[in-house]
PDB file of C-alpha atoms in Angstrom:
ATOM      1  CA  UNK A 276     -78.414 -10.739 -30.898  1.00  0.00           C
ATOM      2  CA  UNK A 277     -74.758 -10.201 -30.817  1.00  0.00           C
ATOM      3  CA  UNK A 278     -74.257  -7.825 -28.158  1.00  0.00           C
ATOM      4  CA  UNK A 279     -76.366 -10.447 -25.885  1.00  0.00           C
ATOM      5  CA  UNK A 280     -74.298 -13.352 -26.951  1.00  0.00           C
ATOM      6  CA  UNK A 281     -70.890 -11.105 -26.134  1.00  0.00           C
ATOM      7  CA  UNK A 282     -72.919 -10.123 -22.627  1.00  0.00           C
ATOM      8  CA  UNK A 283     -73.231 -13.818 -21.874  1.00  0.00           C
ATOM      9  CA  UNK A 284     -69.839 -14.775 -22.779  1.00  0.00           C
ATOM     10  CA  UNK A 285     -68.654 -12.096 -20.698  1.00  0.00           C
ATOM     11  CA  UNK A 286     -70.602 -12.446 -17.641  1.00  0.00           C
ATOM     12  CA  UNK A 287     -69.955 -16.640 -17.738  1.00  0.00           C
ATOM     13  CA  UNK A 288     -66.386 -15.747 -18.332  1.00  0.00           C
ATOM     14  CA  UNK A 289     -66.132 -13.439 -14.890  1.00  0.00           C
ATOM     15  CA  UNK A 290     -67.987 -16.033 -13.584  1.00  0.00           C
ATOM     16  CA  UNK A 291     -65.816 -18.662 -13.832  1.00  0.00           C
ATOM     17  CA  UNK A 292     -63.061 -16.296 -12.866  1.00  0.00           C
ATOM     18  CA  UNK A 293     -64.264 -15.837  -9.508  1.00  0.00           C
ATOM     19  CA  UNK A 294     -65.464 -19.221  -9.163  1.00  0.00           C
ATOM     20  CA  UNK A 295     -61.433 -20.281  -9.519  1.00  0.00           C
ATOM     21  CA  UNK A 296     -60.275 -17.499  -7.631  1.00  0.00           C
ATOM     22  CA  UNK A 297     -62.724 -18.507  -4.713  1.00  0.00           C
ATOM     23  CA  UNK A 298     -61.624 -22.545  -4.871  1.00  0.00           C
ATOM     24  CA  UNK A 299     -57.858 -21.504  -4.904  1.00  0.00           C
ATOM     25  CA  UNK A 300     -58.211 -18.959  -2.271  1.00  0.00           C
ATOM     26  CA  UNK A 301     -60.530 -21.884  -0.036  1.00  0.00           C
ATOM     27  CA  UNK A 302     -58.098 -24.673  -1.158  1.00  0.00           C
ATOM     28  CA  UNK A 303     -54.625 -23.123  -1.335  1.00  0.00           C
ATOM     29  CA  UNK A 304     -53.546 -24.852   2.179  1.00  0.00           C
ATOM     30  CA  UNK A 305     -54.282 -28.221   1.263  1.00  0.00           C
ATOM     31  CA  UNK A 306     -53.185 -28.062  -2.357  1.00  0.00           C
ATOM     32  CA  UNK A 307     -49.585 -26.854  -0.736  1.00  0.00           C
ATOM     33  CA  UNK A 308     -50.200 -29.842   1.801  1.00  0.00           C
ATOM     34  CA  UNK A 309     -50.058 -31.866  -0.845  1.00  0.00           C
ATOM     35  CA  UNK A 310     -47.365 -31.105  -2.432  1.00  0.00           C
ATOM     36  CA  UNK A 311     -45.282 -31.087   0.309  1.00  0.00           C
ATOM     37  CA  UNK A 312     -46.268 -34.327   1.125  1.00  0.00           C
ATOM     38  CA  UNK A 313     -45.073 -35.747  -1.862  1.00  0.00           C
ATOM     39  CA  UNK A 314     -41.520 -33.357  -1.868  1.00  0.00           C
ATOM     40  CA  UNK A 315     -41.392 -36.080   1.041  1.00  0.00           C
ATOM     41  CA  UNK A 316     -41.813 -38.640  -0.375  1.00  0.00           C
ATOM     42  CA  UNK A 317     -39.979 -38.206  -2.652  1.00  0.00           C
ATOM     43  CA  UNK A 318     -36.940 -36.496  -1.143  1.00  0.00           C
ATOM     44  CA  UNK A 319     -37.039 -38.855   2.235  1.00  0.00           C
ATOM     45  CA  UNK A 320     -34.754 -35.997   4.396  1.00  0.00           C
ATOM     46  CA  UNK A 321     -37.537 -36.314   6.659  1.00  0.00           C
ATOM     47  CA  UNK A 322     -38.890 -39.869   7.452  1.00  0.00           C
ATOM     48  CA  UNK A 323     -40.631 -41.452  10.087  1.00  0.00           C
ATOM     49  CA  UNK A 324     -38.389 -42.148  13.449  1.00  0.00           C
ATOM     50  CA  UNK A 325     -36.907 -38.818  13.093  1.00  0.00           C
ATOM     51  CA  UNK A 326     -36.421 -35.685  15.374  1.00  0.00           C
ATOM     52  CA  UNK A 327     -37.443 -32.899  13.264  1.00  0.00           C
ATOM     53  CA  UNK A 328     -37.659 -28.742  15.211  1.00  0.00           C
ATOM     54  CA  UNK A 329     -40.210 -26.273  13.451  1.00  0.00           C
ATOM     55  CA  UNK A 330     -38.386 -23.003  14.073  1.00  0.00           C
ATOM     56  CA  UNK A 331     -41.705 -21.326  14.720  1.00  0.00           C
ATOM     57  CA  UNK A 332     -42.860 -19.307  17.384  1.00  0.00           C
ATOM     58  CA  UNK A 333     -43.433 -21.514  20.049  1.00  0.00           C
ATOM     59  CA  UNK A 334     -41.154 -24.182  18.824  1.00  0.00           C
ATOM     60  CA  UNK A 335     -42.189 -27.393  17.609  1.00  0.00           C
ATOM     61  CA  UNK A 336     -39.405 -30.122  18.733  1.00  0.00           C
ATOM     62  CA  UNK A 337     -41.045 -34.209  18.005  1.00  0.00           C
ATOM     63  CA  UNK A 338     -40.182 -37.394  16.741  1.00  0.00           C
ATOM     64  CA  UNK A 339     -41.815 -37.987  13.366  1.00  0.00           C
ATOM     65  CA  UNK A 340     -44.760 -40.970  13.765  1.00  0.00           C
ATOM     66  CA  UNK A 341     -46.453 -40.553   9.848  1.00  0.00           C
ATOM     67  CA  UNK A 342     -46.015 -38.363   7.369  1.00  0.00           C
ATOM     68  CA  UNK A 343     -49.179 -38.488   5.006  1.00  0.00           C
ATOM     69  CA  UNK A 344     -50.414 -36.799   2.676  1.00  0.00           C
ATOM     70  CA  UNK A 345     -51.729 -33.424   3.875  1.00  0.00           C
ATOM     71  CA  UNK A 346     -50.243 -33.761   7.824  1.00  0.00           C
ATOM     72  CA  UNK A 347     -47.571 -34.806   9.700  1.00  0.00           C
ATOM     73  CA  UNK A 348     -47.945 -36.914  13.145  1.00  0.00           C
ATOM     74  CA  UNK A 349     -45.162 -36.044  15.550  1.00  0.00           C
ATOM     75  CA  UNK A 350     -44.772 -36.955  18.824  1.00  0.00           C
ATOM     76  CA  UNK A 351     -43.876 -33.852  20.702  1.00  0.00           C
ATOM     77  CA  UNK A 352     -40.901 -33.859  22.700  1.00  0.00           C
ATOM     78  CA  UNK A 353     -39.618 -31.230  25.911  1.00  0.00           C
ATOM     79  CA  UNK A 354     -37.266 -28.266  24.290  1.00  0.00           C
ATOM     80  CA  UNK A 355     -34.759 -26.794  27.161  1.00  0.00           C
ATOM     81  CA  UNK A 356     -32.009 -28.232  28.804  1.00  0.00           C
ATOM     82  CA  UNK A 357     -33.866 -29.896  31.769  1.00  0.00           C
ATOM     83  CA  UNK A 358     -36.943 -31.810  28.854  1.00  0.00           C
ATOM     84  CA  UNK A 359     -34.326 -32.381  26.033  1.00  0.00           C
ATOM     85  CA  UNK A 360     -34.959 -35.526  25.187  1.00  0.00           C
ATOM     86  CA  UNK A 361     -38.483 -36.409  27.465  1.00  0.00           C
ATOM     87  CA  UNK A 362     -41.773 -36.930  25.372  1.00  0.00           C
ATOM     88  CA  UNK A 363     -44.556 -35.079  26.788  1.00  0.00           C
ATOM     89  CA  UNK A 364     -47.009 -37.389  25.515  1.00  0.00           C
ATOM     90  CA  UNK A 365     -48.845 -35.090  23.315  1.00  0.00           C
ATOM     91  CA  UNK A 366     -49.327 -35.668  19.926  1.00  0.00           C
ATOM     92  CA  UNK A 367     -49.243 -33.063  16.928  1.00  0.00           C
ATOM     93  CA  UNK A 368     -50.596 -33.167  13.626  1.00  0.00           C
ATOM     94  CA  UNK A 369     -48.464 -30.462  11.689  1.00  0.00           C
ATOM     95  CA  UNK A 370     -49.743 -29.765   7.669  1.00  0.00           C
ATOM     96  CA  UNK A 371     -47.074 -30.375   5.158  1.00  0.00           C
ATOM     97  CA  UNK A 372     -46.579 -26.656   4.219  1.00  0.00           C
ATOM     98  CA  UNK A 373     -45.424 -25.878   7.426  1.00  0.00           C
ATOM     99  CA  UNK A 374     -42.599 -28.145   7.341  1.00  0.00           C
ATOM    100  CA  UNK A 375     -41.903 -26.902   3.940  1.00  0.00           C
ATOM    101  CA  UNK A 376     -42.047 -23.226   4.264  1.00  0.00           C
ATOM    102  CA  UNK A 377     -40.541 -23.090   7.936  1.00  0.00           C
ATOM    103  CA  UNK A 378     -37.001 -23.451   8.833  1.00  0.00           C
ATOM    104  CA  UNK A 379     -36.556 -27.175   9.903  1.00  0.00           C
ATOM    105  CA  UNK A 380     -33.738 -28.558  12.230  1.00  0.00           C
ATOM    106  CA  UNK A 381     -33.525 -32.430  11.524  1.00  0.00           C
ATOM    107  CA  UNK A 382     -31.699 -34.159  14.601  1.00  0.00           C
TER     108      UNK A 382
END
């Protein structure tokens, strides 16, 4: 009786283990989204109506539309000397973390 109540426990206990590893593995993008999001907030370096570049390979140059919760809306501007300051038109939906874990030029 005791060596099948110590089986259960273990086998619910690796159970749950991979269960949590699996969610945090599936999740761990928008759980840094998140928190991103509200270092915005709560910071306010970056805000809406600013020009923000993602040093990231291709660079990301835009002014700032929204910044929710889990993404960013920019509106993408031309990089270069002849597009410097023309919008393309396109718009980009950027997640939080990679404003947070990318270098960031704020114009």
């Amino acid at each position: 009786m005791v060596e099948t109540t110590n089986v259960t426990l273990a086998l619910s206990l690796t159970t749950a283990l991979l269960g949590t590893l699996g969610f945090s593995l599936a999740f761990k993008d928008y759980i840094a989204s998140l928190i991103a999001g509200f270092v915005f907030r709560r910071v306010k370096h970056i805000k809406e109506g600013t020009r923000i570049k993602i040093l990231i390979s291709p660079v990301i140059k835009g002014d700032i539309v929204n910044i929710g919760w889990l993404r960013t809306t920019l509106e993408e501007v031309g990089d270069g000397e002849k597009l410097s300051n023309i919008k393309t038109g396109r718009i980009l939906k950027i997640p939080n973390f990679m404003l947070f874990n990318n270098p960031v030029v704020i114009y």
